[in-house]
mmCIF file of C-alpha atoms in Angstrom:
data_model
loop_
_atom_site.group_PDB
_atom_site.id
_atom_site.type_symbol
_atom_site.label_atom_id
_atom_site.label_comp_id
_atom_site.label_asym_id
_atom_site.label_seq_id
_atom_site.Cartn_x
_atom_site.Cartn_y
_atom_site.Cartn_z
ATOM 1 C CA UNK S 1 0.000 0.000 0.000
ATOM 2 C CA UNK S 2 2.787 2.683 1.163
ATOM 3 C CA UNK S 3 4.309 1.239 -2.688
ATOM 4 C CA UNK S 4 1.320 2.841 -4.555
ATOM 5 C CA UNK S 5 1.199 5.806 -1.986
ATOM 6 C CA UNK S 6 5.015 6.484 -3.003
ATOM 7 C CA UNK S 7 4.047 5.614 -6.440
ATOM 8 C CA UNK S 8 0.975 8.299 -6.268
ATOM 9 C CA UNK S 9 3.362 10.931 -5.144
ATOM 10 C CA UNK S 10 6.140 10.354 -7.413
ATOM 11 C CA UNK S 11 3.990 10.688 -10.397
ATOM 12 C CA UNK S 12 2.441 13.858 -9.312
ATOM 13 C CA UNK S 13 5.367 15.038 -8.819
ATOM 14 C CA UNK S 14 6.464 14.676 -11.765
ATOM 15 C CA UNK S 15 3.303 16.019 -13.618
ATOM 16 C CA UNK S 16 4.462 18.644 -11.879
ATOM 17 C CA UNK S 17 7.908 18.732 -13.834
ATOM 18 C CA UNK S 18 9.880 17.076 -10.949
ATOM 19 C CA UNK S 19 12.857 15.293 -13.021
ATOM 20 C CA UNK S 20 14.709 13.743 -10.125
ATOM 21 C CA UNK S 21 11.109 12.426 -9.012
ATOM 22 C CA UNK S 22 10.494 10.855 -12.803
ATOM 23 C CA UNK S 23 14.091 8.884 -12.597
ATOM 24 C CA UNK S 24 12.830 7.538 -9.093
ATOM 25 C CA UNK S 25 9.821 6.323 -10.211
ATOM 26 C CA UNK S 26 10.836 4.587 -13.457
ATOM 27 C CA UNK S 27 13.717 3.342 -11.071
ATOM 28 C CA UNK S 28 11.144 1.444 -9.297
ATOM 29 C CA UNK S 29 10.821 -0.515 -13.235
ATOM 30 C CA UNK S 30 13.845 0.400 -14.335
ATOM 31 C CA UNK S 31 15.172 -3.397 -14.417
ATOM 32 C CA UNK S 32 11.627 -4.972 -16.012
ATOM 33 C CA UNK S 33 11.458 -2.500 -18.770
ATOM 34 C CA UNK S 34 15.180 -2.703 -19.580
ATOM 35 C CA UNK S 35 15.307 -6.556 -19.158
ATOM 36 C CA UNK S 36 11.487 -6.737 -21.749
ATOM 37 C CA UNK S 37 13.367 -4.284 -23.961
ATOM 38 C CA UNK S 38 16.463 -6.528 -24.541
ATOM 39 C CA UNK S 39 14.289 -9.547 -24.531
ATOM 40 C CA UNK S 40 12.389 -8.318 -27.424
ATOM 41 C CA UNK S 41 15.341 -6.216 -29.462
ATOM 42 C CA UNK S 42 17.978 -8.881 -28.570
ATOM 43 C CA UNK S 43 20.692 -6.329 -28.732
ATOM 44 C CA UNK S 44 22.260 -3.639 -25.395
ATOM 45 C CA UNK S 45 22.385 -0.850 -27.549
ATOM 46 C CA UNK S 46 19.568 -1.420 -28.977
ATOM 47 C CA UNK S 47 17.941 -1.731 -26.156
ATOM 48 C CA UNK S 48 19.537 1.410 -24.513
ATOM 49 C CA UNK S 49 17.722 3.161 -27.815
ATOM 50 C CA UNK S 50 14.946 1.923 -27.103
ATOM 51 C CA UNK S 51 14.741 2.201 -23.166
ATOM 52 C CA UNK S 52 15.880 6.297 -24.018
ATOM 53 C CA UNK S 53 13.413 6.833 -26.143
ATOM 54 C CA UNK S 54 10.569 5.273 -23.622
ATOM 55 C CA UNK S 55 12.033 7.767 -21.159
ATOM 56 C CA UNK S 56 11.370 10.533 -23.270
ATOM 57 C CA UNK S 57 8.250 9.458 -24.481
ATOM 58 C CA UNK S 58 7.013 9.045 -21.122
ATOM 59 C CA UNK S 59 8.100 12.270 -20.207
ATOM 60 C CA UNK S 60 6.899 14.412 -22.715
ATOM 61 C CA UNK S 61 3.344 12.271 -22.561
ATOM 62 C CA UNK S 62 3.031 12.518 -18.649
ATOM 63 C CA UNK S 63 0.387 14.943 -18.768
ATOM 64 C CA UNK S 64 -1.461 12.680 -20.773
ATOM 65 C CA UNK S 65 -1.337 10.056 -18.144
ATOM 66 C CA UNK S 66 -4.378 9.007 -16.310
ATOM 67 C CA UNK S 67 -3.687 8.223 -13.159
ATOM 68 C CA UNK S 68 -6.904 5.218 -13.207
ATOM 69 C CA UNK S 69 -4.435 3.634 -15.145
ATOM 70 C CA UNK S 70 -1.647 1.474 -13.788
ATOM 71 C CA UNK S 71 1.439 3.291 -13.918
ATOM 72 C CA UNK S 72 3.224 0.259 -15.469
ATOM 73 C CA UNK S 73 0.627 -0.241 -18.095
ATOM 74 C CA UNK S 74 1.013 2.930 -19.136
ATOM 75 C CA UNK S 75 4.787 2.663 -19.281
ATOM 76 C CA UNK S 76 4.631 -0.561 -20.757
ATOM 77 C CA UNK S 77 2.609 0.208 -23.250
ATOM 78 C CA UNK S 78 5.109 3.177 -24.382
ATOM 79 C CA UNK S 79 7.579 0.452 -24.725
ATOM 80 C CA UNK S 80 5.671 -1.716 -26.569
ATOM 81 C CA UNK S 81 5.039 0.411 -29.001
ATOM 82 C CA UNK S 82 8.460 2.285 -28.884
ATOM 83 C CA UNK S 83 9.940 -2.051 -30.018
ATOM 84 C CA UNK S 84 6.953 -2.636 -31.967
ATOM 85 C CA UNK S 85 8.365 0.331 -34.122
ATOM 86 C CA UNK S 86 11.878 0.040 -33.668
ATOM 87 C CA UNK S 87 11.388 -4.158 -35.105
ATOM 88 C CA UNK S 88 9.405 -2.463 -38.037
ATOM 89 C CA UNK S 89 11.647 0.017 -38.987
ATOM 90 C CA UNK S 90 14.407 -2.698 -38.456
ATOM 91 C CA UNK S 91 12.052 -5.055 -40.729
ATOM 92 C CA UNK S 92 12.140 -2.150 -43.489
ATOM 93 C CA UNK S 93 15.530 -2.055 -43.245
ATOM 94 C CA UNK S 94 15.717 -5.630 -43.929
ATOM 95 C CA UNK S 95 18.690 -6.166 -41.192
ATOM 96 C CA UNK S 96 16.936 -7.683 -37.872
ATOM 97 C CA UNK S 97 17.842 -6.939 -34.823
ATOM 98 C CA UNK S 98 20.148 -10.034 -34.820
ATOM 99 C CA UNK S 99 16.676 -12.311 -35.177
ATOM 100 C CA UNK S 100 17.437 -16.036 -34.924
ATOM 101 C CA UNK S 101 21.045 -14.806 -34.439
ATOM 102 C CA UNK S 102 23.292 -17.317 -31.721
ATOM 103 C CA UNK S 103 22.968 -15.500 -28.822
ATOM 104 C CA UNK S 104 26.141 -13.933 -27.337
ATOM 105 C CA UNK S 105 26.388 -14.853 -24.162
ATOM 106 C CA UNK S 106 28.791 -12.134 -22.819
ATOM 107 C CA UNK S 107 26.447 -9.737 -24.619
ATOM 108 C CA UNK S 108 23.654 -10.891 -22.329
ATOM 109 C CA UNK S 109 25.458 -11.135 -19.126
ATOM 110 C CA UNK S 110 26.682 -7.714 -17.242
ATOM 111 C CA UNK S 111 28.043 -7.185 -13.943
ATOM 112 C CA UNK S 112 24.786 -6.204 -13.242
ATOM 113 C CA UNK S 113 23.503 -9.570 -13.342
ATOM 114 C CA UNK S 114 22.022 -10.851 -10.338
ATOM 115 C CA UNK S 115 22.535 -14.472 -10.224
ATOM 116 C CA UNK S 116 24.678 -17.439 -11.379
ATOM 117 C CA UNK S 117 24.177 -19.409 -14.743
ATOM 118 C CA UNK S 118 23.279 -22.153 -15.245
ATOM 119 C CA UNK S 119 22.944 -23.718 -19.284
ATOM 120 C CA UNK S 120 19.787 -24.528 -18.935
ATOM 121 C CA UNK S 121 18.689 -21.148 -17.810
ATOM 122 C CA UNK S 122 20.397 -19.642 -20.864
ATOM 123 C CA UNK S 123 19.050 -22.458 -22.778
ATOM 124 C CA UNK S 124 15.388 -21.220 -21.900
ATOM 125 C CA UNK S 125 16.507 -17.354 -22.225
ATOM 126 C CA UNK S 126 17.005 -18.145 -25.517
ATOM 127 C CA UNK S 127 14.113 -20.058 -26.248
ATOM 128 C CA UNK S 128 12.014 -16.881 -24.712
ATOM 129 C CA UNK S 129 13.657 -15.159 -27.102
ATOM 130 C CA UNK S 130 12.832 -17.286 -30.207
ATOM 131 C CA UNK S 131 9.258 -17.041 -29.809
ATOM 132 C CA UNK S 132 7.305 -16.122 -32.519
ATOM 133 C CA UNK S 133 7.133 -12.105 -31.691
ATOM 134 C CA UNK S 134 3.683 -12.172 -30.236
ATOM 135 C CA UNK S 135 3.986 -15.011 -28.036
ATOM 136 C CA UNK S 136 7.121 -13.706 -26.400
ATOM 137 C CA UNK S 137 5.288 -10.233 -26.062
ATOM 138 C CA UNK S 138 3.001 -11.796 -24.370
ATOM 139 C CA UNK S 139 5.176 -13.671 -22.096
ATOM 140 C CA UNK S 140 7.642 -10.813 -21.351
ATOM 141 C CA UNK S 141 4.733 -8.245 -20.815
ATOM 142 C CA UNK S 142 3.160 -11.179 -18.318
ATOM 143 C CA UNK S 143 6.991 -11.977 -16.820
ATOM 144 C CA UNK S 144 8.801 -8.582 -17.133
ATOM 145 C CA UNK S 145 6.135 -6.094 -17.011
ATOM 146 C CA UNK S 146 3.778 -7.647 -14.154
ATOM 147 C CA UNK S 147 1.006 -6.622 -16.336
ATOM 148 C CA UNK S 148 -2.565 -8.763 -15.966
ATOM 149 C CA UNK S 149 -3.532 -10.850 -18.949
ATOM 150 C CA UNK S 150 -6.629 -7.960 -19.214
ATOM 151 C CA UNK S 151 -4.052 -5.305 -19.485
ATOM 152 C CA UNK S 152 -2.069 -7.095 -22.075
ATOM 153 C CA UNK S 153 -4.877 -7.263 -24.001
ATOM 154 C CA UNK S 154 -5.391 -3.694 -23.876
ATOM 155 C CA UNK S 155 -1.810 -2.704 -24.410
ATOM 156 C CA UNK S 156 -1.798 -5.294 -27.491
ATOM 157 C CA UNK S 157 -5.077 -4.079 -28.296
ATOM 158 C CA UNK S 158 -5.890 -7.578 -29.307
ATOM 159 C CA UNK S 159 -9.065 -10.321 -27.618
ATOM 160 C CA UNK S 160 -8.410 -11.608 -24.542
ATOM 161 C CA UNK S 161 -8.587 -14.884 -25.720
ATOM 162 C CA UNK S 162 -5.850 -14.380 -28.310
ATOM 163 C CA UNK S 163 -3.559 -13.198 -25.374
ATOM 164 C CA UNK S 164 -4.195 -16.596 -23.707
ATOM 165 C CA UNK S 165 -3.752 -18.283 -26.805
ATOM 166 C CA UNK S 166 -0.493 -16.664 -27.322
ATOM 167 C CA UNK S 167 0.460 -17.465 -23.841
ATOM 168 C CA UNK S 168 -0.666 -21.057 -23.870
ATOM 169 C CA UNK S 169 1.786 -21.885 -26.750
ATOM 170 C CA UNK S 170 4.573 -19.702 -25.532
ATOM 171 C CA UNK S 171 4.266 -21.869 -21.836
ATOM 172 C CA UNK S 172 4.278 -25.033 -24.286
ATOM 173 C CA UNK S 173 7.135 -24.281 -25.732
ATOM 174 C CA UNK S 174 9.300 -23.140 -22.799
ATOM 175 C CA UNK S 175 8.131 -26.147 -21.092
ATOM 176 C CA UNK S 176 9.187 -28.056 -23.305
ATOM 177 C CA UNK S 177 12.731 -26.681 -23.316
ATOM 178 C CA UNK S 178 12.651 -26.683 -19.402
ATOM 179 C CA UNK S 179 11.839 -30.621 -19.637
ATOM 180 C CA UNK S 180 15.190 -30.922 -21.920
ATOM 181 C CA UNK S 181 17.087 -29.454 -19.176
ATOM 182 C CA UNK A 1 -20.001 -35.148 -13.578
ATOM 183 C CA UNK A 2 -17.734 -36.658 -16.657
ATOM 184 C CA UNK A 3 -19.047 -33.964 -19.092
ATOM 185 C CA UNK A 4 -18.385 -31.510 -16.730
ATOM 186 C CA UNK A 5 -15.112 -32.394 -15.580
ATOM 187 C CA UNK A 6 -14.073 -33.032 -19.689
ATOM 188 C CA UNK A 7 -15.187 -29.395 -20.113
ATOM 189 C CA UNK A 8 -13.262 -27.901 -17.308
ATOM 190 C CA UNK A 9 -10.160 -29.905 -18.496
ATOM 191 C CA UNK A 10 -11.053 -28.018 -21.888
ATOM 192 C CA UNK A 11 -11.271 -24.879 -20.867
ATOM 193 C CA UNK A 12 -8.176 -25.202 -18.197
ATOM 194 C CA UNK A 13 -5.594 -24.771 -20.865
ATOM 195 C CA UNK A 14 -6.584 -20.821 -20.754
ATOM 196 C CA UNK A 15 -7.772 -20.326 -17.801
ATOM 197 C CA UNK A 16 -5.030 -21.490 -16.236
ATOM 198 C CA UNK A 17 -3.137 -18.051 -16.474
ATOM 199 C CA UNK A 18 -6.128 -16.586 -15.145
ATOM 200 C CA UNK A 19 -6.393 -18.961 -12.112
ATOM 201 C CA UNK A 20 -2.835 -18.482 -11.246
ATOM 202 C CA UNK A 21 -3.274 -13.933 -11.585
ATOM 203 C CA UNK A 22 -6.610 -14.770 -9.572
ATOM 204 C CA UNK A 23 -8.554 -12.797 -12.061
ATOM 205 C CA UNK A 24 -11.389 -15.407 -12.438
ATOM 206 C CA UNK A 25 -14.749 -14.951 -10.456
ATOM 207 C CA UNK A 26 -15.029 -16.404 -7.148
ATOM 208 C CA UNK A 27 -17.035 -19.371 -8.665
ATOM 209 C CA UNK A 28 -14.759 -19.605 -11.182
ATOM 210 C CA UNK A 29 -11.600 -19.756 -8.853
ATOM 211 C CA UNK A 30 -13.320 -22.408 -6.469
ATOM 212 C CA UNK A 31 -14.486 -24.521 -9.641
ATOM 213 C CA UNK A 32 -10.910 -24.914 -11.000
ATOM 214 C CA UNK A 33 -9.744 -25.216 -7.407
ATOM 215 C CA UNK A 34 -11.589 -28.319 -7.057
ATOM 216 C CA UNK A 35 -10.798 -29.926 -10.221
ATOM 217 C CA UNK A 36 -7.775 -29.592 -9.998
ATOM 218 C CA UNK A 37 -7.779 -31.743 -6.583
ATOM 219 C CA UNK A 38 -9.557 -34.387 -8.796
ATOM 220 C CA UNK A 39 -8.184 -33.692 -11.865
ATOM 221 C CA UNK A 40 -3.917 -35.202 -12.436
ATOM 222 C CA UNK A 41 -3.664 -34.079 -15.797
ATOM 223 C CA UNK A 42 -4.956 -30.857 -14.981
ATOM 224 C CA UNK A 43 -2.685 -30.396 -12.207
ATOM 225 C CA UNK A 44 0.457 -31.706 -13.880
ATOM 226 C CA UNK A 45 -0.083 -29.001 -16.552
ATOM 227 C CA UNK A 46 -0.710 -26.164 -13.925
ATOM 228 C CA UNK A 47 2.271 -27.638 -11.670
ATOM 229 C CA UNK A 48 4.825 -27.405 -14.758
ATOM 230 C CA UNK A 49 3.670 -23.482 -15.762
ATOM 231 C CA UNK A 50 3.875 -22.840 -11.689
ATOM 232 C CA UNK A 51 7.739 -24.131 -12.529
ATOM 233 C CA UNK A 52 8.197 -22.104 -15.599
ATOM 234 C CA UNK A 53 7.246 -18.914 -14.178
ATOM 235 C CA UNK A 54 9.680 -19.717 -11.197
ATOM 236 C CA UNK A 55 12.763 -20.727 -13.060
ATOM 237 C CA UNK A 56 11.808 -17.967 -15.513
ATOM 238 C CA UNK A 57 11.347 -15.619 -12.203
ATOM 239 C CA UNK A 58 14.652 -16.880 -10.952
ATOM 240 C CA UNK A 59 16.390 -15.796 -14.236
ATOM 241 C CA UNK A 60 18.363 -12.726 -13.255
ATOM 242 C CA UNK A 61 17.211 -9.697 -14.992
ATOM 243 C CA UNK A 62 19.231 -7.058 -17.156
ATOM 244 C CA UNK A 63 19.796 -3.738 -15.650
ATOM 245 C CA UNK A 64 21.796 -0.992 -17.091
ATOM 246 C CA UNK A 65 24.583 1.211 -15.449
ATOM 247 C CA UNK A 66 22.578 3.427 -12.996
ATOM 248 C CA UNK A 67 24.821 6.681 -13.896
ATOM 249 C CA UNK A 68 23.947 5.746 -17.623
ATOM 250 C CA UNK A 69 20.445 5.480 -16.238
ATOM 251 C CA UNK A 70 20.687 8.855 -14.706
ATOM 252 C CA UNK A 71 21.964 10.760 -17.648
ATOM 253 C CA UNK A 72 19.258 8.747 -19.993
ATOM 254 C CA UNK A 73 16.578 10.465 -17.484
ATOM 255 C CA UNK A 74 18.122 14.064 -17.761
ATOM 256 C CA UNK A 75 18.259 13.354 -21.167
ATOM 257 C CA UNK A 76 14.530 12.853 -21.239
ATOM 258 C CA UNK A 77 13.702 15.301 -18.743
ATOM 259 C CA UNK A 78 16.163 18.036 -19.528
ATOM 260 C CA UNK A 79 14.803 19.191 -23.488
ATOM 261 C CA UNK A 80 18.251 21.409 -24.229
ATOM 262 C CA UNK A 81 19.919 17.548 -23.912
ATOM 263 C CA UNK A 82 17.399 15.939 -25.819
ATOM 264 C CA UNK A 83 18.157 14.300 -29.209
ATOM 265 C CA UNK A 84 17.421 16.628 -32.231
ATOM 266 C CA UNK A 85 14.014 14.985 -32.966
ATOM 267 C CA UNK A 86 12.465 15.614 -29.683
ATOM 268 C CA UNK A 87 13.830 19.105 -28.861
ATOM 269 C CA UNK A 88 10.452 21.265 -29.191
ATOM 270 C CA UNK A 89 12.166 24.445 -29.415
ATOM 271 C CA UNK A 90 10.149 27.877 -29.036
ATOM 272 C CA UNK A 91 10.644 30.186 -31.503
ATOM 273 C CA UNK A 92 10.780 33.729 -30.384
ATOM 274 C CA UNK A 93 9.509 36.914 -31.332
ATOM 275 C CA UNK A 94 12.823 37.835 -33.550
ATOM 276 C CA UNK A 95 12.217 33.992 -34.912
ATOM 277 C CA UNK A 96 8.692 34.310 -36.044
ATOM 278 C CA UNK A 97 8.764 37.922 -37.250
ATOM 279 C CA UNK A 98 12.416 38.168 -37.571
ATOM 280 C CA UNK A 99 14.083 41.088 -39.277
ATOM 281 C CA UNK A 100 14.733 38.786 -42.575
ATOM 282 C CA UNK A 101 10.757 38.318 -42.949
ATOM 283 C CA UNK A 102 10.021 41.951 -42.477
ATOM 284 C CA UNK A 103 13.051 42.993 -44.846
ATOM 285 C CA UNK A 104 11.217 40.490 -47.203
ATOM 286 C CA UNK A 105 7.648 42.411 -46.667
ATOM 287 C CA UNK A 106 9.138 45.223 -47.156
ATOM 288 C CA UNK A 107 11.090 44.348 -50.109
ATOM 289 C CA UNK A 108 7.118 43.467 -51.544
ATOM 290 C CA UNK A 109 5.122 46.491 -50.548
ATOM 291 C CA UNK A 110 7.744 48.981 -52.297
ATOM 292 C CA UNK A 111 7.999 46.151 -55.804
ATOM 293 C CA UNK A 112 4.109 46.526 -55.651
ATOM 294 C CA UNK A 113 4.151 50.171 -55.326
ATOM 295 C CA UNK A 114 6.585 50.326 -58.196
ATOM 296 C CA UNK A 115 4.384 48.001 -60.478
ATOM 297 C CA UNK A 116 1.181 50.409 -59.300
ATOM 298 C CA UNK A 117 2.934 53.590 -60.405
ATOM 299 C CA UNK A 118 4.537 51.619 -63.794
ATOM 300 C CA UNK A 119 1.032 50.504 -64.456
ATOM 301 C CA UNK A 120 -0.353 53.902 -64.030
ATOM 302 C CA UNK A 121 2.632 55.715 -66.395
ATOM 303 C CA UNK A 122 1.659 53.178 -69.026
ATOM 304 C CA UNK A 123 -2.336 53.468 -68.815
ATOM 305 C CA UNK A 124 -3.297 56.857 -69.212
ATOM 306 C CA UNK A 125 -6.513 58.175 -67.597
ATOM 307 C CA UNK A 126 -9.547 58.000 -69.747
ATOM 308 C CA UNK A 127 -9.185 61.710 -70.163
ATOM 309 C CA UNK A 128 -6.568 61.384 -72.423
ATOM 310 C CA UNK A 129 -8.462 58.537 -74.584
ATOM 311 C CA UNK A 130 -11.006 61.185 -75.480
ATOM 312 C CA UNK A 131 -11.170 62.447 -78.948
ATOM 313 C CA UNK A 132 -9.512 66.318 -78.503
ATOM 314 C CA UNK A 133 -12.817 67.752 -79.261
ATOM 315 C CA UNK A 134 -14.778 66.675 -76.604
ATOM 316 C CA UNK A 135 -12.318 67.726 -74.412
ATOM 317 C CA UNK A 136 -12.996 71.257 -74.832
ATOM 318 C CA UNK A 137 -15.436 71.032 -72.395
ATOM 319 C CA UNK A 138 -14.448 72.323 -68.895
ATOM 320 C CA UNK A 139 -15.639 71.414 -65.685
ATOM 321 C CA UNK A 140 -18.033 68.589 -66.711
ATOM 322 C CA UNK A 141 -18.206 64.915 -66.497
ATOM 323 C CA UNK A 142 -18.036 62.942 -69.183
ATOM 324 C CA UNK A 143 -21.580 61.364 -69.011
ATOM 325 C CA UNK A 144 -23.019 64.916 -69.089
ATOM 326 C CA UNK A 145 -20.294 65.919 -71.882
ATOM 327 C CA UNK A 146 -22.212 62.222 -74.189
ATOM 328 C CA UNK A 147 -25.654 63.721 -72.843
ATOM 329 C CA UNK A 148 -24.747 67.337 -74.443
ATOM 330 C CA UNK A 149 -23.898 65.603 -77.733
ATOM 331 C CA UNK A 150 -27.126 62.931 -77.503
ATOM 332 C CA UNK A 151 -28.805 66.113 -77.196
ATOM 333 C CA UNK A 152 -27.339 68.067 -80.108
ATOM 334 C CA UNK A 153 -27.771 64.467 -82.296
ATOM 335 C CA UNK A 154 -31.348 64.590 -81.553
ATOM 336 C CA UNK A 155 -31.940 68.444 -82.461
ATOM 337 C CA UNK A 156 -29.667 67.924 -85.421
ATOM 338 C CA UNK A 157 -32.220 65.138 -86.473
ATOM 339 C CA UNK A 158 -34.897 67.733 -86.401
ATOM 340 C CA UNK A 159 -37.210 67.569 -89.706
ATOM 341 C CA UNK A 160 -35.675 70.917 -90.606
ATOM 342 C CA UNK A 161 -32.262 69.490 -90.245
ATOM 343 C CA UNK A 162 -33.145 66.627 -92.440
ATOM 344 C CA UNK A 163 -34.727 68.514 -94.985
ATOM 345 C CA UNK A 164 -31.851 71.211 -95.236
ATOM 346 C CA UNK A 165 -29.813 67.850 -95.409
ATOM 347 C CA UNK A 166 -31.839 66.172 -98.437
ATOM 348 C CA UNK A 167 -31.692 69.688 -100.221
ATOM 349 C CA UNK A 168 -28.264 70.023 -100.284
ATOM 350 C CA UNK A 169 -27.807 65.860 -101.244
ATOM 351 C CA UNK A 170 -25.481 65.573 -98.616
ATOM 352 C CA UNK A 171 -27.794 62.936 -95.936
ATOM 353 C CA UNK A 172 -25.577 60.142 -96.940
ATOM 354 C CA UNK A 173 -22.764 61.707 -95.556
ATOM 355 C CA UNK A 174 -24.356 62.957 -92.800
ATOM 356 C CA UNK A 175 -25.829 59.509 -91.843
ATOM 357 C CA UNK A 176 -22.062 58.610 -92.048
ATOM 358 C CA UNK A 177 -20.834 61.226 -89.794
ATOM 359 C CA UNK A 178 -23.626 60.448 -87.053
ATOM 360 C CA UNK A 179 -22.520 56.496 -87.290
ATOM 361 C CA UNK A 180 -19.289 57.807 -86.844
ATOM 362 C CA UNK A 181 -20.095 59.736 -83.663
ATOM 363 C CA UNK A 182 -22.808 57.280 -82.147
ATOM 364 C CA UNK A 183 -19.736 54.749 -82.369
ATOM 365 C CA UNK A 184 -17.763 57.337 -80.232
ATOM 366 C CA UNK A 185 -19.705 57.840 -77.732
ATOM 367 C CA UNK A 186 -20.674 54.309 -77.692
ATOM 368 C CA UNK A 187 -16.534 53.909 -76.900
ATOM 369 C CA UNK A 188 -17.031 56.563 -74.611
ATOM 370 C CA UNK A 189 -19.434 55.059 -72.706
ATOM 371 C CA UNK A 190 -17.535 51.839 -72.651
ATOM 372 C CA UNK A 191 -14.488 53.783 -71.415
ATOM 373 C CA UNK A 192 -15.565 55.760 -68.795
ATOM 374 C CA UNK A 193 -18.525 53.074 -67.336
ATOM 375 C CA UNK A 194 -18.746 53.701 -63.423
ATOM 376 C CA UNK A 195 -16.174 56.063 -63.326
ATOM 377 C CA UNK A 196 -16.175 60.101 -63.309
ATOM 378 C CA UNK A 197 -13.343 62.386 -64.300
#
């Protein structure tokens, strides 16, 4: 409760034109939007692109926000659209964002990573990230952003149902690679 | 009971996810509660997505270099630091009516004057259009000037007129003459509609 309360002030605040109050709230998802950002553009600097450009979008469309709204839905749904535009213009380009490419595993892995790894984990971080693209939206927006399947929906502006479709065969999948293990 | 448990087992495949969020009714969330007691297959499936979303939970997630962080939020919040695209500059006063803009007005008005005066030098008035001898009236518009020479038309076509005319064989030429000056004024007319000297 004192979470939202903090949340509620920060993004007031900010309304307000508070900078140092909009780093400390997207703090609170810095990590989840960074780590759905990578998971979706498969490349850092890509990914730092991206994340910068949600950060000003965000910014500059703060007034807009409605504060009925989830905060992370609504910055969620900033950087869904910032990667949904960012694979498209990459899709023009015909040069993927190294789609299908053998993941780099130094390229994933920071300092900043929290934990140990294991194969297997690596083995299912890259099958997340060779889902077809709406499946693994799904997922990550489920996994990263700690958005409800409803919101999803919303955010993906696509049937419920289809979100649960998309997430039954994404779990299929990465069960299937977790069985491997 | 069979039917009903072979369409929960249907349905479970979806709802699943929603069981596990808690976003089903109460019914809903009791319903799938039960079958799954009863239910193995059921609860094998929901037991290996409960380990899914742990390992996947476990799975350490990306962060970026919090000063980098920092300077990507002044960059976002700060609009002089902003990439090109996104800077929403005002433009001020000097900007929006800036001397270069009212040099090029300016420049305008005085090549419009000129053309006005050049198109005046080369289009006299209507005054000077006029035949030399109608011009020796003074003080009088032009309209009344065509209505003093309608009038002298008509008392020149007087019967005595006409008959001084016939006698001295010269109507032809007379006829000739009035054409001449109807067709005048007629020019006249044209020339000088809606306007007054």
């Amino acid at each position: 409760m004192s979470e939202m309360i903090l949340e509620a002030r920060l993004v007031k605040n900010s309304k307000n034109g508070d900078g140092s109050a909009f780093g400390e709230l997207i703090s609170i998802y810095r990590k989840n939007l960074f780590t759905y950002l990578l998971r979706m553009c498969k490349d850092r600097m890509t990914a730092e692109d991206l994340l910068q450009e949600t950060l000003i979008k965000a910014w500059t469309g703060l007034k807009s926000y409605n504060e009925q709204q989830k905060f992370s839905s609504w910055l969620f749904t900033i950087a869904h659209n910032v990667s949904i535009d960012a694979i498209r213009m990459q899709q023009l380009r015909e040069r993927p964002i190294n789609l299908r490419e053998k993941t780099d595993i130094a390229s994933y892995f920071t300092p900043h990573s929290e934990m140990v790894i294991t194969e297997g984990r690596i083995a299912l971080q890259k099958e997340v990230e060779n889902l077809p693209e709406d499946q693994r939206r799904v997922f990550l927006l489920r996994q990263q952003g700690e958005l409800s399947f409803k919101e999803i929906a919303e955010v993906m502006n696509q049937p419920l149902n289809t979100v649960l479709s998309h997430m039954h065969y994404a779990v299929k999948k990465l069960k299937r690679c977790l069985n491997e293990e | 009971m069979k039917n009903k448990k072979k369409m929960i087992c249907d349905e479970f495949d979806k709802e699943v996810f929603l069981f596990h969020e808690g976003s089903l009714s109460r019914d809903r969330m009791e319903l799938i509660e039960y079958h799954l007691g009863i239910c193995k297959s059921c609860l094998s499936i929901y037991k290996d997505f409960e380990d899914l979303i742990a390992a996947y939970e476990n799975f350490p997630k990306e962060d970026i270099d919090p000063n980098k962080f920092n300077y990507m939020v002044r960059k976002a919040t700060t609009p002089e630091i902003r990439p090109g695209k996104y800077v929403q500059k005002r433009k001020s006063f000097v900007e929006v009516f800036g001397f270069y803009r009212l040099g090029f007005g300016g420049a305008a008005v005085v090549a419009a004057m000129i053309l006005i005066i050049i198109s005046i030098l080369k289009n006299p008035s209507v005054e000077n259009k006029l035949p030399s001898e109608l011009l020796d009236w003074n003080g009088d518009k032009i309209t009344s000037k065509i209505e003093k020479i309608e009038n002298q038309i008509i008392s020149l076509r007087s019967e005595e007129w006409d008959i001084y005319i016939v006698r001295k064989n010269e109507k032809a030429n007379w006829d000739a003459t009035l054409k001449n000056i109807r067709s005048q004024i007629n020019k006249l007319k044209e020339a000088t509609k809606n306007r007054e000297l």
